[in-house]
XYZ file of C-alpha atoms in Angstrom:
769
model
C -106.595 -34.345 -75.847
C -109.176 -36.743 -77.190
C -112.694 -35.872 -76.725
C -114.734 -37.778 -74.378
C -117.979 -38.893 -75.246
C -120.969 -38.823 -72.513
C -124.261 -40.571 -72.308
C -127.167 -39.710 -69.934
C -126.718 -43.148 -68.422
C -123.295 -41.791 -67.101
C -124.779 -38.954 -65.311
C -127.658 -41.122 -63.803
C -127.118 -42.311 -60.130
C -124.623 -39.282 -59.229
C -124.760 -37.676 -55.531
C -125.218 -33.995 -55.072
C -121.384 -33.624 -54.331
C -120.713 -34.871 -57.635
C -122.751 -32.390 -59.586
C -119.892 -29.895 -59.144
C -118.821 -28.350 -62.302
C -115.109 -27.428 -63.236
C -114.202 -25.052 -65.999
C -110.454 -24.904 -65.222
C -109.688 -27.538 -67.735
C -112.115 -26.443 -70.329
C -114.572 -28.872 -69.506
C -118.034 -28.037 -68.291
C -121.040 -29.835 -67.315
C -119.242 -33.149 -66.433
C -119.523 -34.565 -62.912
C -116.106 -34.829 -61.434
C -116.371 -38.674 -60.808
C -117.425 -39.191 -64.423
C -114.323 -37.202 -65.542
C -112.169 -39.307 -63.501
C -113.590 -42.585 -64.877
C -112.914 -41.087 -68.369
C -109.444 -40.236 -67.871
C -108.112 -43.466 -66.001
C -110.685 -46.062 -66.986
C -113.163 -46.763 -69.645
C -114.620 -49.538 -67.548
C -117.980 -48.947 -65.766
C -118.626 -49.996 -62.162
C -121.222 -49.376 -59.543
C -120.016 -48.164 -55.989
C -121.941 -47.002 -53.072
C -120.909 -44.537 -50.368
C -121.590 -45.243 -46.697
C -121.319 -42.568 -43.917
C -121.707 -42.817 -40.239
C -122.821 -39.976 -37.968
C -120.830 -39.757 -34.719
C -122.862 -39.186 -31.591
C -122.191 -35.868 -29.870
C -123.880 -33.527 -27.510
C -127.029 -32.307 -28.681
C -126.889 -28.654 -29.820
C -129.371 -26.137 -28.007
C -129.135 -23.711 -30.982
C -131.227 -21.900 -32.239
C -133.821 -22.422 -29.571
C -133.513 -24.135 -26.399
C -136.063 -26.729 -25.310
C -136.334 -25.115 -21.900
C -135.919 -21.307 -21.663
C -134.486 -19.670 -18.675
C -137.318 -19.888 -16.116
C -136.032 -16.787 -14.248
C -136.803 -14.439 -17.088
C -140.308 -13.870 -18.447
C -140.438 -14.872 -22.031
C -136.575 -14.969 -22.136
C -136.539 -17.205 -25.329
C -133.072 -15.501 -26.129
C -131.519 -15.825 -22.890
C -129.626 -18.894 -23.879
C -127.325 -16.562 -26.059
C -125.492 -15.526 -22.991
C -123.150 -17.949 -21.052
C -124.279 -16.343 -17.912
C -126.447 -18.949 -15.809
C -127.454 -19.258 -12.364
C -124.788 -20.632 -10.155
C -125.150 -24.322 -9.172
C -124.175 -23.679 -5.636
C -124.828 -20.571 -3.491
C -121.870 -18.507 -2.882
C -120.344 -18.743 0.563
C -121.291 -16.094 3.102
C -118.430 -13.529 3.385
C -118.329 -11.378 6.549
C -116.647 -7.931 6.546
C -114.768 -6.652 9.256
C -117.171 -4.364 10.653
C -119.909 -6.862 10.495
C -118.329 -9.229 13.201
C -120.652 -8.036 15.875
C -123.638 -9.146 13.873
C -121.939 -12.605 13.577
C -121.950 -13.021 17.356
C -125.930 -12.223 17.251
C -126.282 -15.039 14.585
C -124.351 -17.471 16.359
C -126.373 -16.862 19.697
C -129.659 -17.223 17.765
C -128.444 -20.607 16.239
C -127.265 -21.761 19.536
C -130.623 -21.146 21.264
C -132.437 -22.660 18.397
C -130.370 -25.668 18.626
C -131.068 -25.846 22.526
C -134.615 -25.678 21.797
C -134.580 -28.582 19.381
C -132.550 -30.768 21.675
C -134.210 -30.189 25.024
C -137.832 -29.649 23.722
C -138.222 -26.477 25.780
C -139.892 -23.396 24.564
C -137.392 -20.602 23.869
C -139.504 -18.539 21.607
C -139.206 -15.263 23.588
C -135.439 -15.612 23.810
C -135.161 -16.119 20.178
C -137.629 -13.181 19.288
C -135.586 -10.911 21.616
C -132.289 -11.913 20.008
C -133.727 -11.333 16.499
C -134.990 -7.899 17.495
C -131.682 -7.112 18.855
C -129.894 -8.314 15.705
C -132.082 -6.138 13.414
C -131.550 -3.155 15.567
C -127.712 -3.693 15.456
C -128.043 -4.199 11.838
C -130.316 -0.886 11.378
C -127.640 1.048 13.421
C -124.475 -0.226 11.697
C -125.947 0.242 8.018
C -127.222 3.761 8.817
C -124.087 5.039 10.120
C -121.407 3.479 7.766
C -118.112 5.243 7.141
C -116.964 5.873 3.664
C -114.171 2.877 3.890
C -116.866 0.607 4.906
C -119.028 1.657 1.835
C -116.145 0.933 -0.267
C -115.734 -2.536 1.386
C -119.612 -3.250 0.641
C -119.267 -2.022 -2.954
C -116.622 -4.522 -3.461
C -118.288 -7.456 -1.651
C -117.716 -10.741 -3.515
C -121.461 -11.608 -3.072
C -122.701 -8.370 -4.525
C -125.154 -8.835 -7.608
C -123.488 -8.088 -10.951
C -124.830 -6.285 -14.026
C -126.266 -9.425 -15.671
C -127.931 -10.281 -12.194
C -129.860 -7.045 -12.383
C -130.601 -7.228 -16.111
C -131.951 -10.705 -16.103
C -134.022 -9.676 -13.062
C -135.717 -6.637 -14.332
C -135.997 -7.181 -18.123
C -138.733 -8.947 -20.038
C -136.441 -9.986 -22.769
C -132.706 -9.707 -23.059
C -130.353 -10.768 -25.951
C -126.605 -10.253 -25.463
C -124.716 -8.769 -28.637
C -120.932 -9.770 -28.811
C -117.821 -8.473 -30.647
C -116.025 -5.091 -31.744
C -116.261 -6.307 -35.281
C -112.395 -6.320 -35.231
C -111.899 -9.678 -34.127
C -112.271 -9.414 -30.407
C -114.924 -9.797 -27.783
C -113.970 -8.611 -24.258
C -115.910 -10.630 -21.606
C -115.470 -7.700 -19.040
C -117.938 -5.671 -20.928
C -121.358 -7.029 -21.834
C -123.747 -5.687 -24.309
C -127.251 -6.526 -25.241
C -130.939 -5.080 -25.999
C -133.418 -5.805 -23.900
C -137.045 -4.571 -22.851
C -138.452 -3.229 -19.546
C -142.431 -2.761 -19.454
C -142.341 -2.874 -23.085
C -139.706 -0.208 -23.737
C -136.598 -1.471 -25.710
C -133.043 -0.328 -24.301
C -129.580 -1.037 -25.061
C -127.732 -2.228 -21.917
C -123.965 -1.836 -21.736
C -122.339 -2.716 -18.383
C -119.077 -3.956 -16.710
C -119.577 -7.529 -15.673
C -117.590 -8.941 -12.695
C -117.337 -12.727 -11.843
C -119.348 -14.332 -9.084
C -116.587 -16.635 -8.104
C -112.775 -17.166 -8.752
C -113.366 -18.945 -12.027
C -115.688 -16.188 -13.510
C -113.439 -13.382 -12.324
C -110.515 -14.964 -14.104
C -112.706 -15.112 -17.344
C -114.114 -11.643 -16.831
C -110.678 -10.212 -15.945
C -112.141 -9.059 -12.655
C -114.598 -6.496 -14.521
C -111.528 -4.408 -15.797
C -112.234 -3.885 -19.442
C -109.520 -3.897 -22.337
C -109.512 -1.481 -25.194
C -111.529 -4.056 -27.160
C -114.376 -3.926 -24.734
C -114.791 -0.128 -24.846
C -114.665 -0.477 -28.504
C -117.415 -2.936 -28.239
C -119.365 -0.564 -26.236
C -118.769 2.058 -28.794
C -120.120 0.011 -31.535
C -123.316 -0.624 -29.447
C -123.641 2.943 -28.648
C -123.684 3.889 -32.652
C -125.921 1.009 -33.001
C -128.555 2.383 -30.384
C -128.233 5.871 -31.792
C -128.924 4.708 -35.292
C -132.155 2.781 -34.321
C -133.168 5.129 -31.652
C -132.803 3.025 -28.554
C -132.170 4.633 -25.274
C -128.883 3.507 -23.616
C -128.615 2.314 -19.972
C -125.027 1.665 -18.705
C -124.018 -0.077 -15.592
C -120.770 0.899 -14.155
C -118.857 -1.836 -11.717
C -115.288 -1.759 -12.274
C -112.083 -0.728 -10.433
C -110.723 0.918 -13.418
C -109.723 -0.017 -17.069
C -107.084 -2.940 -17.446
C -103.522 -1.288 -17.188
C -101.283 -3.947 -18.522
C -98.651 -3.312 -21.367
C -100.786 -5.072 -24.019
C -103.684 -2.726 -23.326
C -101.677 0.350 -23.549
C -100.023 -1.031 -26.804
C -103.627 -1.489 -28.307
C -104.716 1.932 -27.432
C -106.457 2.010 -23.969
C -106.345 5.744 -23.487
C -107.493 6.409 -27.200
C -110.517 3.882 -26.652
C -111.548 5.587 -23.583
C -111.198 9.201 -24.852
C -113.037 8.133 -28.220
C -115.925 6.963 -25.828
C -116.100 10.216 -24.032
C -116.157 12.348 -27.170
C -118.867 10.107 -28.710
C -121.197 10.036 -25.623
C -121.635 13.789 -25.742
C -122.898 13.562 -29.177
C -125.473 10.835 -29.063
C -129.112 11.905 -29.849
C -130.681 9.155 -27.597
C -131.240 9.456 -23.757
C -128.371 7.850 -21.619
C -128.619 6.696 -17.990
C -125.555 5.420 -16.029
C -126.124 3.379 -12.972
C -123.054 2.915 -10.381
C -124.028 -0.615 -9.002
C -120.451 -1.248 -7.191
C -117.427 0.734 -7.568
C -116.662 3.041 -10.423
C -113.241 3.782 -10.635
C -111.003 6.271 -12.763
C -111.601 6.705 -16.556
C -112.518 2.989 -16.835
C -115.902 4.018 -15.393
C -116.278 7.359 -17.037
C -115.725 5.772 -20.606
C -119.386 4.585 -20.160
C -120.446 7.168 -17.773
C -121.150 10.344 -19.722
C -124.944 10.319 -19.261
C -127.813 12.703 -18.895
C -128.546 11.100 -15.543
C -125.926 9.647 -13.026
C -127.629 7.223 -10.668
C -125.817 5.467 -7.802
C -126.738 2.439 -5.320
C -126.618 3.643 -1.625
C -123.410 1.687 -0.855
C -121.787 2.326 -4.329
C -118.642 4.473 -4.819
C -117.443 6.532 -7.645
C -113.783 7.862 -7.545
C -110.699 9.112 -9.611
C -108.324 7.150 -7.566
C -109.000 4.243 -5.190
C -108.601 5.168 -1.395
C -105.659 2.727 -1.239
C -103.920 4.624 -4.113
C -104.527 8.166 -2.722
C -103.367 7.091 0.688
C -99.987 5.622 -0.750
C -99.551 9.054 -2.844
C -100.548 11.549 0.026
C -99.464 9.677 3.201
C -96.935 7.081 1.739
C -98.894 4.174 3.273
C -102.051 2.333 2.233
C -103.041 1.837 5.863
C -104.433 5.642 5.659
C -107.212 4.583 3.220
C -110.090 5.225 5.745
C -108.661 8.703 5.790
C -108.347 9.027 2.249
C -111.876 7.661 1.777
C -113.206 10.425 3.840
C -111.475 13.230 2.173
C -112.100 12.199 -1.423
C -115.917 12.341 -1.008
C -116.692 9.200 -2.948
C -119.923 8.011 -1.403
C -123.318 8.316 -3.212
C -124.509 10.840 -0.547
C -121.441 12.995 -0.877
C -121.517 13.038 -4.711
C -125.317 13.848 -4.703
C -124.173 16.952 -2.635
C -121.579 18.118 -5.012
C -124.079 17.407 -7.961
C -122.230 14.908 -9.492
C -124.666 12.064 -8.984
C -128.265 12.932 -9.768
C -129.788 10.394 -7.528
C -129.484 7.502 -4.769
C -131.230 4.258 -5.270
C -131.801 2.700 -2.011
C -130.416 -0.757 -0.841
C -131.900 -3.185 1.542
C -130.075 -3.275 5.133
C -126.968 -5.654 4.743
C -126.275 -4.277 1.384
C -127.716 -5.339 -2.146
C -126.330 -8.858 -1.600
C -128.848 -9.246 1.054
C -131.819 -9.062 -1.116
C -130.693 -8.863 -4.877
C -134.231 -9.004 -6.507
C -135.530 -5.958 -4.250
C -132.603 -3.935 -5.430
C -133.065 -4.684 -8.910
C -136.735 -3.631 -8.629
C -135.596 -0.262 -7.208
C -133.089 0.153 -10.162
C -135.999 -0.672 -12.575
C -138.100 1.942 -10.978
C -135.317 4.399 -11.143
C -134.635 3.939 -14.969
C -138.550 4.301 -15.665
C -138.587 7.458 -13.656
C -135.799 8.760 -15.447
C -136.635 7.793 -18.955
C -140.134 9.341 -18.227
C -138.236 12.644 -17.852
C -135.690 12.286 -20.699
C -138.123 11.297 -23.328
C -139.928 14.208 -23.399
C -136.787 16.335 -24.511
C -136.040 16.875 -28.127
C -132.826 16.213 -29.566
C -131.243 19.498 -29.002
C -132.686 19.770 -25.281
C -131.236 16.370 -24.610
C -127.765 17.329 -25.869
C -127.834 20.614 -24.069
C -129.011 18.861 -20.896
C -126.169 16.360 -21.167
C -123.606 19.185 -21.636
C -124.841 21.348 -18.794
C -124.722 18.456 -16.435
C -121.029 18.118 -16.606
C -120.475 22.099 -16.918
C -121.994 22.745 -13.455
C -119.608 20.284 -11.834
C -116.883 21.858 -9.839
C -118.406 25.400 -9.608
C -116.057 27.969 -7.996
C -116.824 31.372 -6.353
C -114.305 34.408 -6.304
C -113.587 37.095 -3.694
C -114.873 34.968 -0.694
C -112.191 35.271 2.066
C -110.948 31.903 3.568
C -112.092 30.973 6.875
C -109.222 31.987 9.337
C -109.459 28.432 10.931
C -108.992 26.731 7.634
C -106.175 29.056 6.807
C -104.534 28.062 9.987
C -104.679 24.145 9.406
C -103.537 24.583 5.767
C -100.186 22.792 5.285
C -97.490 25.381 5.307
C -95.174 25.608 2.248
C -92.090 23.900 3.163
C -89.306 26.495 2.441
C -85.709 25.228 1.800
C -83.386 25.679 4.791
C -81.092 28.675 4.250
C -77.662 27.571 3.848
C -74.776 29.563 5.341
C -73.372 32.370 3.378
C -69.550 32.833 3.718
C -68.517 35.658 5.904
C -66.459 37.424 3.208
C -69.417 37.623 0.780
C -71.554 39.171 3.447
C -69.123 41.567 4.371
C -68.793 42.690 0.812
C -72.757 43.019 0.599
C -72.576 45.206 3.704
C -69.779 47.440 2.322
C -71.938 48.131 -0.917
C -75.054 48.744 1.238
C -72.967 51.487 3.227
C -71.892 53.038 0.289
C -75.357 53.131 -1.171
C -76.859 54.446 2.239
C -74.193 57.321 2.188
C -75.236 58.237 -1.239
C -78.876 58.234 -0.228
C -78.083 60.624 2.706
C -76.262 63.223 0.217
C -78.873 62.897 -2.445
C -82.493 62.368 -1.878
C -83.526 62.675 -5.443
C -82.415 59.164 -6.258
C -83.361 56.779 -3.156
C -81.440 53.538 -2.664
C -83.335 50.318 -3.442
C -82.394 47.846 -0.991
C -82.559 44.026 -1.644
C -85.098 42.914 0.872
C -84.368 39.113 0.131
C -80.986 39.777 1.334
C -82.138 41.093 4.796
C -84.747 37.827 4.953
C -81.869 35.635 3.930
C -79.534 36.970 6.704
C -82.381 36.677 9.234
C -82.750 33.058 8.191
C -79.054 32.515 8.676
C -79.302 33.941 12.220
C -82.168 31.830 13.055
C -80.391 28.751 11.783
C -76.962 29.891 13.934
C -79.151 30.036 17.037
C -80.495 26.617 16.513
C -77.034 25.377 16.221
C -75.912 27.157 19.370
C -78.919 25.920 21.249
C -78.113 22.236 20.112
C -74.453 22.698 20.864
C -75.091 24.139 24.432
C -77.516 21.201 25.147
C -80.698 23.590 25.631
C -82.850 21.987 22.952
C -84.983 19.565 25.121
C -85.480 22.486 27.547
C -86.765 24.621 24.739
C -89.024 21.946 23.337
C -90.458 21.047 26.617
C -91.254 24.732 27.517
C -92.682 25.116 23.885
C -95.156 22.236 24.370
C -96.386 23.874 27.682
C -97.114 27.010 26.103
C -99.001 25.393 23.161
C -101.155 23.435 25.686
C -101.948 26.441 27.475
C -102.840 28.310 24.173
C -104.877 25.547 22.995
C -107.092 25.687 26.138
C -107.915 29.392 25.674
C -106.280 30.420 28.861
C -104.231 33.606 29.265
C -100.404 33.198 29.723
C -99.403 31.772 33.189
C -96.849 33.974 35.156
C -94.958 30.720 35.944
C -94.381 29.953 32.497
C -93.491 33.470 31.718
C -90.795 33.427 34.494
C -89.615 30.078 33.196
C -89.216 31.437 29.737
C -87.288 34.626 31.175
C -84.980 32.532 33.348
C -84.137 30.247 30.367
C -83.691 33.151 28.214
C -81.230 34.965 30.682
C -79.415 31.861 31.292
C -78.966 31.084 27.548
C -77.933 34.728 26.847
C -75.220 34.632 29.434
C -73.747 31.109 28.280
C -74.109 32.113 24.578
C -70.569 33.443 24.492
C -69.505 29.707 25.160
C -71.125 28.295 21.850
C -68.826 27.418 19.220
C -70.474 29.476 16.505
C -70.690 32.669 18.635
C -68.367 34.629 16.445
C -70.099 33.946 13.470
C -73.533 34.578 14.980
C -72.229 38.125 16.490
C -70.692 38.980 13.287
C -73.856 38.211 11.447
C -75.965 40.073 13.978
C -73.886 43.372 13.656
C -74.043 42.916 9.861
C -78.121 42.719 10.180
C -78.077 46.021 12.221
C -76.303 47.647 9.227
C -78.742 46.301 6.778
C -81.647 47.449 8.896
C -80.168 50.921 9.380
C -79.625 51.230 5.552
C -83.158 49.873 5.001
C -84.608 52.594 7.220
C -82.608 55.424 5.791
C -83.769 54.346 2.279
C -87.184 54.152 3.380
C -87.148 57.612 4.782
C -85.395 59.069 1.504
C -88.072 57.485 -0.579
C -91.106 58.906 1.379
C -89.380 62.301 1.308
C -88.841 62.083 -2.271
C -92.465 61.182 -2.937
C -93.617 63.936 -0.727
C -91.283 66.533 -2.373
C -92.571 65.583 -5.870
C -96.169 65.755 -4.849
C -95.574 69.321 -3.191
C -93.860 70.550 -6.212
C -96.520 69.357 -8.425
C -99.189 70.929 -6.431
C -97.394 74.176 -6.148
C -96.675 74.263 -9.784
C -100.232 73.834 -10.407
C -101.227 76.760 -8.128
C -98.672 79.059 -9.805
C -99.808 78.043 -13.174
C -103.488 78.896 -12.676
C -104.796 81.378 -15.106
C -106.309 83.543 -12.401
C -102.860 83.753 -10.479
C -100.959 84.302 -13.580
C -103.213 87.342 -14.426
C -102.801 88.968 -11.166
C -98.930 88.588 -11.401
C -99.050 90.155 -15.035
C -101.344 93.112 -13.709
C -98.902 93.712 -10.800
C -95.888 93.730 -13.127
C -97.727 96.035 -15.485
C -98.496 98.272 -12.515
C -94.711 98.448 -11.455
C -93.582 99.084 -14.815
C -96.092 101.994 -15.227
C -94.759 103.672 -11.794
C -91.264 103.637 -13.338
C -89.667 102.580 -10.012
C -86.193 101.086 -10.181
C -86.095 100.045 -6.463
C -88.594 99.012 -3.642
C -88.083 102.349 -2.018
C -89.511 104.177 -5.127
C -92.562 102.381 -5.017
C -95.609 104.503 -3.663
C -97.860 103.211 -0.987
C -100.597 101.643 -3.231
C -98.526 99.649 -5.211
C -96.730 98.250 -1.996
C -100.151 97.443 -0.651
C -101.031 95.597 -3.895
C -97.646 93.591 -3.841
C -98.329 92.691 -0.099
C -101.902 91.662 -0.689
C -100.934 89.606 -3.833
C -98.236 87.931 -1.718
C -100.906 87.136 0.938
C -103.343 85.596 -1.602
C -100.436 83.314 -3.099
C -99.373 82.214 0.524
C -102.923 81.372 1.178
C -103.274 79.100 -1.798
C -100.110 77.436 -1.022
C -101.031 77.097 2.578
C -104.207 75.261 1.413
C -102.358 73.165 -0.995
C -99.744 72.005 1.635
C -102.471 71.224 4.195
C -104.293 68.941 1.565
C -101.087 66.760 1.749
C -101.573 66.361 5.388
C -98.790 68.943 6.396
C -99.016 71.527 9.295
C -97.955 74.913 7.910
C -96.894 77.854 9.954
C -95.724 81.114 8.724
C -93.125 82.624 10.778
C -91.849 86.186 10.304
C -88.784 86.559 12.442
C -87.102 89.719 13.278
C -83.677 88.256 13.585
C -81.248 89.869 11.310
C -78.889 86.815 11.297
C -79.747 83.090 10.401
C -76.955 82.338 13.093
C -79.621 83.059 15.716
C -81.714 80.103 14.366
C -79.084 77.561 14.451
C -80.220 76.157 17.881
C -83.087 74.971 16.456
C -81.243 72.991 13.707
C -79.324 71.495 16.437
C -82.311 70.462 18.217
C -83.750 68.864 15.005
C -80.523 66.737 14.631
C -80.892 65.607 18.350
C -84.579 64.739 17.819
C -83.824 62.699 14.762
C -81.000 60.872 16.427
C -83.013 60.106 19.613
C -85.935 58.868 17.340
C -83.675 56.770 15.491
C -82.328 55.255 18.936
C -85.814 54.657 19.936
C -86.874 52.783 16.792
C -83.926 50.742 17.053
C -84.597 49.612 20.538
C -88.309 48.808 19.951
C -86.938 46.486 16.825
C -84.343 44.834 19.075
C -87.117 44.200 21.674
C -89.585 42.920 18.939
C -86.905 40.524 17.714
C -86.241 39.293 21.250
C -87.365 35.560 21.882
C -89.753 36.309 24.616
C -91.556 39.420 23.235
C -91.541 37.540 19.868
C -93.515 34.586 21.287
C -96.022 36.989 22.917
C -96.505 38.681 19.453
C -96.785 35.242 17.779
C -99.627 34.240 20.178
C -101.359 37.507 19.643
C -101.157 36.756 15.768
C -102.676 33.543 16.573
C -105.468 34.659 18.547
C -106.453 37.596 16.186
C -106.531 34.923 13.467
C -108.638 32.698 15.390
C -111.001 35.390 16.187
C -112.079 36.327 12.866
C -114.415 39.080 12.149
C -116.883 38.214 15.150
C -114.618 37.339 18.208
C -116.280 35.904 21.333
C -115.886 37.968 24.400
C -113.355 35.579 25.995
C -111.240 35.883 22.968
C -111.584 39.636 23.080
C -110.333 39.563 26.757
C -107.343 37.362 25.948
C -106.247 39.523 22.943
C -106.560 42.607 25.170
C -104.400 41.134 28.064
C -101.988 40.119 25.431
C -101.650 43.690 24.203
C -101.409 44.766 27.685
C -98.636 42.496 28.537
C -96.497 43.584 25.067
C -97.089 47.224 26.181
C -95.711 46.998 29.451
C -92.813 44.970 28.468
C -91.931 47.609 25.686
C -92.658 50.571 28.284
C -90.331 48.754 30.988
C -87.698 48.125 28.492
C -87.646 51.756 26.995
C -87.543 53.208 30.555
C -84.658 51.103 31.612
C -82.499 51.838 28.666
C -81.759 55.447 29.431
C -83.883 56.909 26.627
C -86.479 58.443 29.019
C -83.629 60.682 30.584
C -82.404 61.851 27.329
C -85.894 62.646 26.102
C -86.386 64.827 29.242
C -83.118 66.594 28.912
C -84.068 67.343 25.324
C -87.457 68.722 26.356
C -85.770 71.094 28.990
C -83.471 72.350 26.201
C -86.270 72.916 23.785
C -88.313 74.669 26.310
C -85.321 77.018 27.191
C -84.740 77.649 23.414
C -88.514 78.572 23.080
C -88.430 80.953 25.985
C -85.290 82.419 24.271
C -87.295 83.187 20.972
C -90.156 84.435 22.684
C -89.518 87.887 21.231
C -90.001 86.768 17.632
C -93.068 87.750 15.811
C -95.424 85.378 14.021
C -97.533 82.568 15.027
C -94.902 80.355 16.353
C -96.316 77.360 18.528
C -95.936 77.235 22.271
C -94.117 74.336 24.364
C -97.113 72.101 23.737
C -96.309 71.692 20.126
C -92.597 70.629 20.902
C -93.622 68.534 23.561
C -96.193 66.651 21.385
C -93.448 66.078 18.991
C -90.985 64.997 21.379
C -93.497 62.415 22.940
C -93.813 60.672 19.627
C -91.610 57.960 20.648
C -93.673 57.170 23.786
C -97.057 56.994 22.025
C -95.988 55.130 19.001
C -96.068 51.805 20.517
C -99.446 52.246 21.974
C -100.893 53.604 18.679
C -99.716 50.730 16.611
C -101.035 48.123 19.354
C -104.399 49.827 20.126
C -105.297 51.140 16.745
C -103.630 49.386 13.867
C -102.338 46.231 15.564
C -99.066 46.288 13.346
C -97.720 43.224 15.412
C -100.758 41.133 14.898
């Protein structure tokens, strides 16, 4: 390539843009325009470049000519697109505020009438205004939780930036998460209040439809939480206290947000906020929903406006889950405890900031001033703490939430009102399967009778299952025979009488008795009578085997306990020494039979026997047994066989009595009385009233009378009297026996055990309650 010569004249008159140099072609220090002329033309020409500036809108950056007049010294407020609305927002009336609207209309009508007629209506207007203020005060001092939720969601409620611009001296908004996104639903910036510099982070809702769409209705995406996280790190690095404003229904839960890591962004914020070394204050100015609110709410102090709410799930969502309809949202809002006062009682919120009557939108500037005072007061307290104390304070604030107490009994009233566990309805077990189980049970019970060393363990769940099946059979019989409506009506009458705290009406008892007798008489006509009767017989077999097993189990335990204590007595060192001494004495005497022993040795043996018997008696008495030593002169054991017969008869009579009592308890009328008694005892608690005591005693008396009348009418009393006569005759026959045999009173007391059993259980232990 030929070299190109240059002269200084060639470089004169070049513009700044032509002084760009290029080294890619191996040429340096040559203007591009000159290089072009050298390549394509050797002829020099003068040329001029003319540029026109297009007129566009004047930019306000970097400084505006007219700063925001609402902010003192707010020369940087232009950096935020948030500006005062050109038009005032339209007034929105909530449903519960409609009575106030009527007052307002009356005041407007009277003023219009005064202007049109020229008459003086000053007194009427003042009276109406006073009534309006009183109605407003009454309404806003007795708000329900769902009404506070509606106020927190009010479209005209002041937003985060409204409060910030109203209470800060200077504020500059900071944008972006440094990953290419800037979520408008979360606004961050640095501002000053009374000379103190803070990092403000808040969720921003719109003031109209256009702004709500732009702000995504205050629901942040992961980019917003990452922007907030960046500003938290920034504030922690520079030592700025952090003030967060919570006002969101929750994090934005669309598919894209989940793909971008919504849960991870929230969790990262939660973890980071607990480690920041600067004071953090969170203020709930509207509604704080779920993790989207908590992601900027892990603070040393959580403050709430008076009509703000803070919840894990909205009342509508909670009602849809628990009551299957969103119409139950008022009930859900009450149960969730989401208002500022309730959360302060639970120590979740640390303070309540007052609002004007009518809500924060009634006087936004006054509300902002209250928030400002609360921030200054909380910061005065937190800035006195060092870093470790501040971190511990933040940790303990959340550790104390949700405290619990152990060992405190549940209030009986609460226990009654608790939702009962819905147990699955027992299905019908095939009859052959039940018969097989009953046969196995009979075999086990027969083995238990023969051998008491290994008691039979019955499957109690089989008995319960059979009882449920019998109840199901009875229900089907009631439906099939057309008694369902009559039973339901009578049951409602019983419940009404019981709810009024009255005693059982005799008329109701007679109705129940008649209906029961009628149903029992016609039960054989039920289509499932055969199956029901068969299962009732099997239940008797189950119950009989169960009672035998329980008796054997008790006997084995008692036998083991007695043998253990007797062995302990025999093995005692002092007893063993005496026995060995006595054996040595007998060996020294050299006697081969009892007759060859001398008198002193016999006396020593008798004395030793009495000592051992006395020790054994004390041991048996310690187990709760009555011990009698009987030395009978009867030469043959056959003379004592009548007493064994009496024992078998007594056991048989006791078994019949127990079976009769169990049948009576399972009967419908007595079962209802027992259930009523249980309910009354549960309601009474530890300190029953006089009326409740009287009602309980009356129910107990009714149950005793029913049991007594049933036992007397069953023929058991006659059997008992016959057995008592036989025992008295046998005792008279054995009057010649030696020893300390007890008189008739002992046998009579033993045989009367059946009559007194019901009274003891009801009066002392209340086994039916």
